[in-house]
Amino acid sequence: SARLLTYAQRAENHHNPAAKALLETIGRKKSNLCVSVDVTKQADFLRIIDVVGPYICLVKTHVDVIEDFEFSMIDRLKELSAKHDFLIFEDRKFADIGNTVALQYSSGVYKISSWSHITNAHPIPGPGIITGLSSIGTPLGRGLILLAEMSSKGTLASGAYTSQAVQMARAHRDFVIGFIAMRRMDGVGAEGLDSTDLANEDFLILTPGVGLDAKGDSMGQQYRTPREVVLESGCDVIIVGRGIYGKGNDADIQAQAERYRKEGWAAYEERISV
Ligand code: S5P
């Protein structure tokens, strides 16, 4: 299973350009850390990314929370991505019919498909959401993450819903590169499927709800440590927001990014060494 392979080995075998690039970046930078930069001003957004850039493989954005958004911010983001060698993940959580999400992905103010290597979607509408997003993203070499589980208390994404999300992904392996999930999805919803085929599948598990200093927030978020997430649950990328950017001045933010990178990488090295 991919759980015991190195990121570099997995990069060699991967066919999707976004997944391959992400796995290569993780290996090259020795970082499975994705920072989620959920701030509302362009200047803060770009400054934080410039500070954490050296420690991350991926930046996760919610571009619609930026109050003073101008498209030139995207040009600056792309420059930072080249300067610091990281990929971009717009956390758009698409959730509509295929025709609508294709428009939301390609058009409007943000034109997400033109700059975001990876985006995500809820499986709730059924496979048409993948067909719609793929019609835009596949020609551009993009990758899609499905939300199979969530980190929040009381989430409805569990049990049969999670299994069916994994089944939907398996039917679209060229474009769906992995999941937002709290654990590895190997074998989930796989009853009766060919075992060698399953052994060859490599979905990336990107996991939010990661924090070293808090157990959660007042709105249902729940945190686990990088060690619990990467070593015990077998996830591939840790997503950290307030635990990093919420920590004060630039020196503090840099120190936290370095701390999470180190913890996430140590947990991975321990995982593949067993
Ligand atoms: O289940 C989820 C899925 C996502 S993408 N739980 C989450 O928290 N997220 C996102 O991860 C959320 O939208 C936020 O941007 C980030 C977590 O932020 P933090 O500040 O709690 O680390």
Coordinates of C-alpha atoms and ligand atoms in Angstrom, one line a residue:
S1 CA 0.0 0.0 0.0
A2 CA 1.0 3.6 -0.6
R3 CA 1.2 4.0 3.2
L4 CA 4.7 2.4 3.3
L5 CA 6.1 3.9 0.1
T6 CA 8.2 7.1 0.0
Y7 CA 6.6 10.2 -1.5
A8 CA 9.3 10.1 -4.3
Q9 CA 8.4 6.5 -5.2
R10 CA 4.7 7.5 -5.3
A11 CA 5.5 10.4 -7.6
E12 CA 7.2 8.1 -10.1
N13 CA 4.1 6.0 -10.4
H14 CA 1.5 8.7 -10.5
H15 CA -0.2 9.6 -13.8
N16 CA -2.0 12.8 -12.8
P17 CA 0.2 15.9 -13.3
A18 CA -0.9 17.8 -10.1
A19 CA -0.6 14.7 -7.9
K20 CA 2.8 13.9 -9.4
A21 CA 4.1 17.5 -8.9
L22 CA 2.8 17.6 -5.3
L23 CA 4.5 14.3 -4.4
E24 CA 7.7 15.4 -6.0
T25 CA 7.6 18.7 -4.1
I26 CA 6.9 17.0 -0.8
G27 CA 10.0 14.8 -1.4
R28 CA 12.2 17.6 -2.6
K29 CA 11.4 20.0 0.3
K30 CA 10.9 17.3 2.9
S31 CA 7.6 18.9 3.8
N32 CA 4.1 17.3 4.0
L33 CA 2.8 20.6 5.4
C34 CA 0.0 22.6 3.7
V35 CA -0.7 26.0 5.2
S36 CA -4.2 27.2 5.1
V37 CA -4.1 31.0 4.9
D38 CA -7.6 32.1 5.9
V39 CA -7.1 35.9 6.2
T40 CA -9.1 38.7 4.7
K41 CA -6.6 41.2 3.3
Q42 CA -4.4 40.8 0.3
A43 CA -1.3 42.2 2.0
D44 CA -1.6 39.8 5.0
F45 CA -2.3 36.9 2.7
L46 CA 0.8 37.5 0.5
R47 CA 3.1 38.3 3.5
I48 CA 2.2 35.2 5.4
I49 CA 2.7 33.0 2.3
D50 CA 6.1 34.6 1.8
V51 CA 7.1 33.8 5.4
V52 CA 5.8 30.1 5.4
G53 CA 6.8 29.4 1.8
P54 CA 10.1 27.7 2.5
Y55 CA 8.5 25.2 4.8
I56 CA 5.5 24.0 2.8
C57 CA 4.6 21.8 -0.1
L58 CA 1.1 23.4 -0.7
V59 CA -0.8 26.6 0.1
K60 CA -4.5 26.3 0.7
T61 CA -6.6 29.3 -0.1
H62 CA -10.2 30.5 0.4
V63 CA -9.9 33.2 -2.2
D64 CA -13.5 34.4 -1.6
V65 CA -12.7 35.7 1.9
I66 CA -10.3 38.3 0.6
E67 CA -12.1 41.7 1.0
D68 CA -9.8 43.8 -1.2
F69 CA -9.4 41.1 -3.9
E70 CA -7.8 42.1 -7.2
F71 CA -6.7 39.6 -9.8
S72 CA -3.2 40.9 -9.5
M73 CA -3.1 39.1 -6.1
I74 CA -3.2 35.8 -8.1
D75 CA -0.1 36.9 -10.1
R76 CA 1.7 37.6 -6.9
L77 CA 0.6 34.2 -5.5
K78 CA 2.0 32.5 -8.6
E79 CA 5.3 34.4 -8.2
L80 CA 5.5 33.2 -4.6
S81 CA 4.7 29.6 -5.7
A82 CA 7.7 29.8 -8.1
K83 CA 10.0 31.5 -5.6
H84 CA 9.4 29.0 -2.8
D85 CA 8.5 25.9 -4.8
F86 CA 5.0 25.1 -3.6
L87 CA 1.7 24.2 -5.2
I88 CA -1.7 25.9 -4.8
F89 CA -5.0 24.4 -3.6
E90 CA -8.1 26.5 -3.7
D91 CA -10.4 25.0 -1.0
R92 CA -13.6 25.9 -3.0
K93 CA -15.7 22.8 -1.9
F94 CA -17.8 22.7 -5.0
A95 CA -21.2 21.1 -4.4
D96 CA -23.5 21.6 -7.4
I97 CA -24.5 19.9 -10.6
G98 CA -21.8 19.4 -13.3
N99 CA -22.8 22.3 -15.5
T100 CA -22.8 24.8 -12.7
V101 CA -19.5 23.7 -11.1
A102 CA -17.8 23.8 -14.5
L103 CA -18.8 27.5 -14.7
Q104 CA -17.9 28.3 -11.1
Y105 CA -14.5 26.6 -11.6
S106 CA -13.5 28.3 -14.9
S107 CA -15.3 31.7 -14.8
G108 CA -16.5 34.5 -12.5
V109 CA -14.2 36.8 -10.6
Y110 CA -11.7 34.1 -9.5
K111 CA -11.2 31.8 -12.6
I112 CA -9.9 29.2 -10.1
S113 CA -9.0 26.6 -12.8
S114 CA -6.5 29.1 -14.3
W115 CA -4.2 29.1 -11.3
S116 CA -5.1 26.4 -8.7
H117 CA -3.3 23.1 -9.2
I118 CA -5.7 21.3 -6.9
T119 CA -9.3 22.0 -5.8
N120 CA -11.9 20.1 -3.9
A121 CA -15.6 19.1 -4.1
H122 CA -18.3 17.5 -2.0
P123 CA -19.5 14.2 -3.5
I124 CA -23.1 15.0 -2.5
P125 CA -24.4 15.7 -6.1
G126 CA -23.1 12.4 -7.4
P127 CA -20.5 11.7 -10.2
G128 CA -21.7 14.5 -12.4
I129 CA -19.8 17.0 -10.3
I130 CA -16.6 15.1 -11.2
T131 CA -17.5 15.1 -14.9
G132 CA -18.2 18.8 -14.8
L133 CA -15.0 19.8 -13.0
S134 CA -12.9 17.4 -15.1
S135 CA -14.2 18.9 -18.4
I136 CA -12.3 22.1 -17.3
G137 CA -9.5 20.7 -15.1
T138 CA -8.2 17.7 -17.0
P139 CA -7.1 19.6 -20.1
L140 CA -5.2 21.9 -17.7
G141 CA -3.5 19.1 -15.8
R142 CA -5.4 19.8 -12.6
G143 CA -6.3 17.4 -9.8
L144 CA -9.5 17.1 -7.7
I145 CA -9.8 16.1 -4.0
L146 CA -13.2 14.7 -2.8
L147 CA -14.3 15.4 0.7
A148 CA -14.9 11.9 2.0
E149 CA -14.8 12.9 5.7
M150 CA -14.6 16.2 7.6
S151 CA -12.8 17.2 10.7
S152 CA -15.8 18.9 12.4
K153 CA -17.9 17.6 15.2
G154 CA -21.2 16.0 14.0
T155 CA -20.2 15.7 10.3
L156 CA -22.6 13.8 8.1
A157 CA -19.7 12.6 5.9
S158 CA -19.2 9.1 7.5
G159 CA -20.2 5.5 7.0
A160 CA -21.9 4.7 3.7
Y161 CA -21.4 8.3 2.5
T162 CA -17.6 8.0 2.9
S163 CA -17.6 4.6 1.1
Q164 CA -19.6 5.9 -1.8
A165 CA -17.3 8.9 -2.1
V166 CA -14.3 6.5 -2.4
Q167 CA -16.2 4.5 -5.0
M168 CA -16.9 7.7 -7.0
A169 CA -13.2 8.5 -6.9
R170 CA -12.2 5.0 -8.1
A171 CA -14.4 5.5 -11.2
H172 CA -12.5 8.7 -12.0
R173 CA -8.9 8.0 -11.0
D174 CA -7.4 10.2 -13.8
F175 CA -8.8 13.4 -12.3
V176 CA -9.6 12.5 -8.6
I177 CA -6.2 12.4 -6.9
G178 CA -7.4 11.9 -3.3
F179 CA -9.5 12.9 -0.4
I180 CA -10.0 15.2 2.4
A181 CA -10.2 12.5 5.1
M182 CA -9.1 11.8 8.6
R183 CA -7.4 8.4 7.8
R184 CA -6.2 6.3 4.9
M185 CA -9.0 5.2 2.7
D186 CA -7.3 1.9 1.5
G187 CA -10.0 -0.7 1.4
V188 CA -12.9 1.6 2.2
G189 CA -15.9 0.6 0.0
A190 CA -13.7 -1.9 -1.8
E191 CA -15.5 -5.1 -0.9
G192 CA -15.4 -7.5 -3.9
L193 CA -12.9 -5.5 -5.9
D194 CA -9.7 -6.9 -7.4
S195 CA -7.0 -6.8 -4.7
T196 CA -4.0 -6.2 -7.1
D197 CA -5.9 -3.3 -8.7
L198 CA -6.6 -1.9 -5.3
A199 CA -3.0 -2.3 -4.2
N200 CA -1.9 -0.1 -7.1
E201 CA -4.3 2.7 -6.4
D202 CA -2.7 5.8 -4.8
F203 CA -5.1 8.4 -3.4
L204 CA -3.5 11.2 -1.5
I205 CA -5.0 11.9 1.9
L206 CA -5.0 15.6 2.8
T207 CA -6.0 16.2 6.4
P208 CA -7.2 19.3 8.1
G209 CA -8.0 19.6 11.8
V210 CA -4.3 19.6 12.8
G211 CA -3.0 21.5 15.8
L212 CA -0.3 21.1 18.5
D213 CA -1.6 23.6 21.1
A214 CA -5.4 23.3 21.0
K215 CA -8.0 20.5 20.9
G216 CA -10.5 22.4 18.9
D217 CA -12.3 25.7 18.6
S218 CA -15.8 27.0 19.7
M219 CA -17.4 26.2 16.4
G220 CA -16.9 22.4 16.2
Q221 CA -13.4 22.2 14.7
Q222 CA -11.4 19.3 16.2
Y223 CA -7.6 19.0 16.2
R224 CA -5.2 16.1 16.3
T225 CA -1.4 16.2 16.2
P226 CA 0.8 15.6 13.1
R227 CA 1.9 12.4 14.7
E228 CA -1.7 11.1 15.1
V229 CA -2.6 12.1 11.6
V230 CA 0.4 11.0 9.6
L231 CA 1.8 8.0 11.7
E232 CA -1.3 6.6 13.4
S233 CA -3.9 7.4 10.7
G234 CA -1.6 7.1 7.6
C235 CA -2.5 10.5 6.1
D236 CA -0.2 12.2 3.6
V237 CA -0.5 15.9 4.0
I238 CA -1.3 17.9 7.1
I239 CA -3.3 21.1 6.7
V240 CA -2.7 23.7 9.3
G241 CA -4.4 27.1 9.5
R242 CA -4.7 29.1 12.7
G243 CA -2.0 27.0 14.4
I244 CA 0.5 28.7 12.1
Y245 CA -0.9 32.0 10.8
G246 CA -2.7 32.9 14.0
K247 CA 0.4 32.9 16.1
G248 CA 1.4 36.6 16.0
N249 CA 4.3 38.3 14.2
D250 CA 6.2 37.0 11.2
A251 CA 8.9 35.5 13.4
D252 CA 6.3 33.5 15.3
I253 CA 4.6 32.4 12.1
Q254 CA 7.9 31.3 10.6
A255 CA 8.8 29.4 13.8
Q256 CA 5.4 27.6 13.8
A257 CA 5.7 26.7 10.1
E258 CA 9.1 25.2 10.8
R259 CA 7.7 23.3 13.9
Y260 CA 4.8 21.7 12.0
R261 CA 7.0 20.8 9.0
K262 CA 9.4 19.0 11.3
E263 CA 6.7 17.2 13.2
G264 CA 4.9 16.1 10.0
W265 CA 8.1 14.9 8.4
A266 CA 9.3 13.0 11.5
A267 CA 5.9 11.2 11.6
Y268 CA 6.2 10.2 8.0
E269 CA 9.8 8.9 8.4
E270 CA 8.7 6.8 11.3
R271 CA 5.7 5.5 9.3
I272 CA 7.8 4.3 6.4
S273 CA 10.5 2.9 8.6
V274 CA 8.4 0.1 10.1
Ligands
S5P1 O1 -13.1 18.9 7.1 C1 -12.5 19.9 6.9 C2 -12.2 20.3 5.6 C3 -11.5 21.4 5.4 S1 -10.9 21.7 3.8 N1 -12.2 20.7 7.9 C4 -11.5 21.9 7.7 O2 -11.1 22.5 8.7 N2 -11.1 22.2 6.4 C5 -10.4 23.5 6.2 O3 -9.1 23.5 6.8 C6 -11.1 24.8 6.7 O4 -12.0 25.4 5.8 C7 -9.9 25.7 7.1 O5 -9.6 26.5 6.0 C8 -8.8 24.7 7.4 C9 -8.6 24.5 8.9 O6 -8.2 25.6 9.5 P1 -7.7 25.7 11.1 O7 -7.5 27.1 11.3 O8 -8.8 25.1 11.9 O9 -6.4 24.9 11.1

